[in-house]
XYZ file of C-alpha atoms in Angstrom:
335
model
C -47.945 -66.294 -38.620
C -48.352 -68.317 -35.331
C -45.921 -70.801 -36.584
C -43.209 -68.293 -37.640
C -43.465 -66.479 -34.163
C -42.975 -70.055 -32.445
C -40.088 -70.907 -34.393
C -38.699 -67.440 -33.766
C -38.949 -67.795 -30.236
C -37.606 -71.226 -30.220
C -34.339 -69.797 -32.059
C -34.086 -67.176 -29.592
C -34.383 -69.179 -26.774
C -31.646 -71.697 -28.151
C -29.391 -68.476 -28.987
C -29.809 -67.352 -25.285
C -29.188 -70.723 -23.854
C -25.880 -71.252 -25.887
C -24.125 -68.458 -27.573
C -22.119 -70.928 -29.818
C -23.096 -74.503 -29.120
C -25.338 -76.510 -27.025
C -24.343 -78.316 -23.994
C -20.941 -79.549 -25.487
C -19.114 -82.091 -23.147
C -15.727 -81.021 -22.406
C -13.114 -83.206 -20.228
C -10.480 -81.127 -18.402
C -7.457 -82.616 -16.491
C -5.824 -80.913 -13.573
C -2.324 -81.615 -12.666
C -2.917 -82.959 -9.216
C -5.536 -83.539 -6.505
C -8.536 -81.388 -5.677
C -6.772 -78.873 -3.513
C -6.963 -75.197 -2.838
C -5.108 -73.834 -6.050
C -7.835 -75.641 -8.227
C -10.521 -73.462 -6.733
C -10.934 -71.310 -9.960
C -12.076 -74.223 -11.990
C -14.635 -75.287 -9.618
C -15.704 -71.758 -8.900
C -16.423 -71.373 -12.669
C -18.312 -74.659 -12.610
C -20.437 -73.902 -9.589
C -21.216 -70.243 -10.761
C -22.345 -71.485 -14.244
C -19.475 -69.614 -16.214
C -18.933 -72.880 -18.169
C -22.504 -73.514 -18.687
C -23.028 -69.967 -19.926
C -20.516 -70.701 -22.744
C -22.487 -74.012 -23.657
C -20.024 -76.135 -21.930
C -20.728 -79.161 -19.620
C -17.145 -79.558 -18.120
C -16.066 -82.502 -16.353
C -12.798 -81.981 -14.086
C -10.470 -84.880 -13.234
C -7.439 -85.025 -11.016
C -4.051 -85.589 -12.784
C -0.715 -87.566 -12.391
C 1.500 -84.383 -11.972
C 2.182 -81.382 -13.992
C 4.574 -83.314 -16.230
C 3.113 -86.629 -17.043
C -0.370 -85.261 -17.945
C 0.867 -83.556 -21.112
C 0.689 -86.901 -22.957
C -3.033 -87.082 -22.136
C -3.706 -83.800 -24.112
C -1.498 -84.856 -26.798
C -3.537 -88.289 -27.056
C -6.802 -86.433 -26.920
C -7.822 -88.455 -23.689
C -8.378 -84.860 -22.387
C -8.797 -82.056 -24.849
C -7.701 -79.663 -22.295
C -5.407 -80.006 -19.217
C -3.347 -77.979 -16.811
C 0.322 -78.803 -16.666
C 3.702 -77.447 -16.644
C 4.651 -75.138 -19.656
C 8.453 -75.921 -19.248
C 7.679 -79.578 -19.746
C 5.704 -78.843 -22.739
C 8.720 -77.325 -24.332
C 10.642 -80.535 -23.956
C 7.604 -82.534 -24.877
C 7.272 -80.533 -28.228
C 10.989 -81.023 -29.018
C 10.818 -84.756 -28.455
C 7.336 -85.042 -30.047
C 7.327 -82.493 -32.998
C 4.316 -84.209 -34.545
C 2.283 -83.463 -31.590
C 1.679 -79.760 -31.444
C 0.042 -79.042 -28.151
C 0.021 -75.519 -27.081
C -0.634 -73.676 -23.880
C -3.588 -71.078 -24.256
C -3.738 -69.611 -20.959
C -0.831 -68.839 -18.590
C -2.262 -69.775 -14.903
C 1.008 -69.622 -12.706
C 2.834 -66.589 -13.907
C 5.532 -67.266 -11.401
C 6.036 -71.200 -10.984
C 5.898 -72.704 -7.545
C 8.844 -75.024 -8.038
C 10.705 -75.180 -4.881
C 13.233 -77.044 -2.723
C 11.951 -77.520 0.538
C 13.996 -78.593 3.690
C 13.911 -78.220 7.434
C 15.965 -75.710 9.564
C 17.763 -78.493 11.547
C 19.471 -79.552 8.085
C 21.162 -76.210 8.040
C 20.573 -75.743 4.469
C 19.976 -72.217 3.741
C 21.047 -71.425 0.320
C 21.108 -73.652 -3.108
C 24.939 -74.490 -2.749
C 24.347 -76.003 0.679
C 22.585 -79.031 -1.201
C 26.013 -80.273 -1.956
C 26.894 -83.247 0.026
C 23.165 -84.000 1.007
C 20.334 -86.351 -0.157
C 17.514 -84.790 -2.405
C 14.229 -86.634 -2.590
C 12.592 -85.931 -5.973
C 9.731 -87.677 -7.540
C 10.686 -88.541 -11.219
C 7.208 -87.002 -12.511
C 7.562 -83.744 -10.506
C 7.472 -80.555 -12.408
C 9.935 -78.842 -9.977
C 12.553 -81.774 -10.301
C 12.248 -81.290 -14.101
C 13.921 -77.837 -13.621
C 16.607 -79.472 -11.392
C 19.446 -79.169 -14.044
C 18.728 -75.522 -14.740
C 18.598 -74.733 -11.012
C 21.818 -76.492 -10.610
C 23.547 -74.532 -13.554
C 22.167 -71.067 -12.382
C 23.331 -71.641 -8.728
C 26.746 -73.411 -9.687
C 25.723 -76.448 -7.766
C 28.060 -79.493 -8.325
C 25.284 -81.866 -8.862
C 27.965 -84.858 -8.416
C 27.887 -83.955 -4.778
C 24.190 -84.276 -4.551
C 22.617 -87.690 -4.084
C 19.077 -87.660 -5.819
C 16.608 -90.252 -4.523
C 13.450 -91.020 -6.853
C 10.742 -90.936 -4.293
C 6.934 -91.102 -4.651
C 4.698 -88.213 -3.983
C 3.031 -89.873 -1.041
C 6.389 -90.397 0.914
C 8.013 -87.117 0.131
C 7.149 -85.025 2.846
C 7.290 -87.896 5.409
C 10.980 -88.703 4.402
C 11.944 -85.066 4.809
C 10.058 -84.899 8.149
C 11.827 -88.241 9.394
C 15.158 -87.015 8.396
C 15.435 -89.809 5.615
C 16.249 -87.180 3.116
C 17.592 -83.616 3.610
C 15.641 -81.936 0.947
C 12.767 -82.488 -1.379
C 11.511 -80.948 -4.797
C 8.099 -80.089 -5.260
C 5.313 -77.233 -5.388
C 6.067 -74.652 -2.476
C 2.231 -74.789 -1.564
C 2.088 -78.425 -1.661
C 5.425 -79.271 0.405
C 4.945 -76.575 2.920
C 1.367 -77.552 4.085
C 2.073 -81.221 3.806
C 4.996 -80.605 6.227
C 2.661 -78.754 8.463
C 0.336 -81.756 8.689
C 3.495 -83.903 9.523
C 3.661 -81.922 12.898
C 6.388 -79.491 11.849
C 6.038 -75.748 12.830
C 6.406 -72.837 10.246
C 9.593 -71.965 11.812
C 10.934 -75.710 11.129
C 10.363 -75.347 7.389
C 12.433 -73.590 4.780
C 11.171 -73.161 1.145
C 13.380 -71.839 -1.537
C 11.356 -70.803 -4.430
C 13.488 -71.468 -7.702
C 12.320 -68.221 -9.260
C 14.183 -66.494 -6.418
C 17.290 -68.212 -7.457
C 17.956 -67.409 -11.108
C 14.997 -69.341 -12.996
C 12.800 -66.892 -15.320
C 10.518 -69.901 -16.032
C 6.780 -69.742 -16.210
C 4.732 -72.346 -14.451
C 1.435 -74.258 -15.251
C -0.809 -73.136 -18.071
C -3.822 -74.534 -19.713
C -3.082 -76.660 -22.756
C -5.244 -77.845 -25.608
C -5.083 -80.739 -28.217
C -4.110 -79.195 -31.602
C -6.869 -81.314 -33.370
C -9.512 -80.185 -30.992
C -8.593 -76.587 -31.093
C -8.718 -76.597 -34.751
C -12.101 -78.076 -34.763
C -13.346 -76.323 -31.854
C -11.941 -72.776 -31.572
C -15.186 -71.174 -30.057
C -15.160 -73.997 -27.327
C -11.402 -73.425 -26.521
C -12.100 -69.702 -26.305
C -15.318 -70.252 -24.180
C -13.541 -72.412 -21.697
C -10.637 -69.897 -21.461
C -13.183 -67.009 -20.966
C -14.938 -69.009 -18.205
C -11.815 -69.963 -16.319
C -10.644 -66.450 -16.265
C -13.885 -65.342 -14.667
C -13.225 -68.182 -12.045
C -9.942 -66.966 -11.273
C -11.039 -63.420 -10.876
C -13.663 -64.258 -8.370
C -11.243 -66.814 -6.571
C -8.832 -63.749 -6.146
C -11.801 -61.512 -4.937
C -13.046 -63.951 -2.493
C -10.861 -66.952 -1.596
C -12.799 -67.761 1.507
C -15.893 -68.352 -0.688
C -13.862 -70.076 -3.420
C -12.571 -72.757 -1.270
C -15.955 -74.029 -0.461
C -16.018 -75.305 -4.107
C -12.844 -77.356 -3.671
C -14.392 -78.866 -0.169
C -17.466 -80.009 -2.026
C -15.535 -82.300 -4.253
C -12.725 -83.190 -1.569
C -14.518 -83.749 1.901
C -11.768 -85.365 3.589
C -9.453 -82.284 3.239
C -8.861 -79.769 5.954
C -10.689 -76.420 4.798
C -8.271 -74.321 6.932
C -5.475 -75.887 5.201
C -6.752 -75.761 1.657
C -7.646 -72.090 2.200
C -4.088 -71.140 3.257
C -2.878 -73.325 0.379
C -4.963 -71.412 -1.893
C -4.012 -67.830 -0.576
C -0.398 -68.661 -0.668
C -0.540 -69.837 -4.453
C -2.438 -66.557 -5.062
C 0.047 -64.358 -3.606
C 3.040 -66.400 -4.980
C 1.989 -67.716 -8.565
C -1.172 -66.131 -9.869
C -1.134 -62.526 -8.762
C 2.275 -61.191 -9.835
C 3.230 -57.617 -10.561
C 3.068 -58.422 -14.292
C -0.395 -59.831 -14.204
C -1.638 -56.831 -12.108
C -0.367 -54.673 -15.021
C -1.133 -56.801 -17.869
C -4.091 -59.087 -16.670
C -4.638 -62.746 -16.461
C -3.722 -65.611 -19.025
C -1.107 -63.899 -21.184
C 2.675 -64.173 -21.272
C 5.450 -61.850 -22.190
C 6.847 -63.507 -25.256
C 10.226 -62.246 -24.778
C 10.201 -63.788 -21.164
C 8.961 -67.130 -22.496
C 11.789 -67.069 -25.320
C 14.324 -66.336 -22.468
C 12.850 -69.261 -20.477
C 13.275 -71.665 -23.416
C 16.892 -70.546 -23.820
C 17.169 -71.379 -20.174
C 15.992 -74.799 -20.356
C 18.318 -75.164 -23.342
C 21.588 -74.613 -20.963
C 21.109 -78.437 -19.538
C 18.570 -79.832 -21.985
C 19.888 -80.479 -25.610
C 17.201 -79.738 -28.017
C 16.832 -81.637 -31.343
C 15.216 -78.447 -32.865
C 14.503 -75.688 -29.897
C 10.824 -74.614 -30.163
C 10.196 -71.022 -30.359
C 7.826 -69.130 -27.731
C 5.204 -69.048 -30.511
C 5.376 -72.892 -30.709
C 4.276 -73.400 -27.140
C 1.867 -70.466 -26.369
C -0.795 -68.858 -28.269
C -2.962 -65.884 -27.049
C -5.422 -66.425 -29.835
C -8.218 -67.923 -27.533
C -7.723 -64.939 -24.816
C -10.360 -62.526 -24.354
C -9.650 -58.724 -24.509
C -7.199 -57.562 -21.838
C -9.890 -55.277 -20.365
C -11.821 -58.463 -19.564
C -8.659 -60.254 -17.982
C -7.606 -57.341 -15.391
C -7.833 -57.846 -11.949
């Protein structure tokens, strides 16, 4: 009887410690550096939300919101945070690599064109006759052709220079290019650090100029998802809790980022986080429907929009690039 009780206690303890599995190692790749908008993942880590799901999560920086998709496809990272529009193209180009998005994070993408007031560029058409600096791996530049189409820009009149991420804002600040592409919350605060004043900076969100696209989402390797559905669901569930906490208290959340990036300026990263929460995380649709899901009709329309300037071999359907099967109930995803 004593042995049976001991065995029962041990089993109960194991069940309590890990509802589905025990300390499973999971590597997760961000799109970029440890900056303000990455706070939700570190909040989930520090508050033990991943641990409560039996996950030992490692979070790494990434090479950009486009290039990192191949890391998930190869299984180098079973989970990653990258641009869903680039995933649409990736799926078309690699039909045998069925990477899917499982949680939408940026309901409105931060894709933007940044310029300075002294250039006189006030609307998309004003880019004609100018020099646009754009890193090849930039998620915003990946939408350039659709942006051109929607705004009737004659792109033969725009000189595009492929520049590296580290020199993007310095080149704009120094007047070596007239405008740059990138994420709004990256370019704006990077330009402030180049001694520009807020009134010197103009940021045009592509979503305000005809694009219905979604932004970055959490993606999963298909083989990993098939073999470990509970792990994927647990990761998504814990991440949503991290997002909810970050929205409630960004001042506390930014502390989790600063622990991993001590050279960053906390004030800047807090403002960067608040900007991303306002413009990208918390939209009217998210307020009404909760975090993580998508409007499949809008996603389908966004794929059509990509197809305006991208020639599909076999256009993916919305269901090919996003699944809600790993999301918790809507009630648990509300703000």
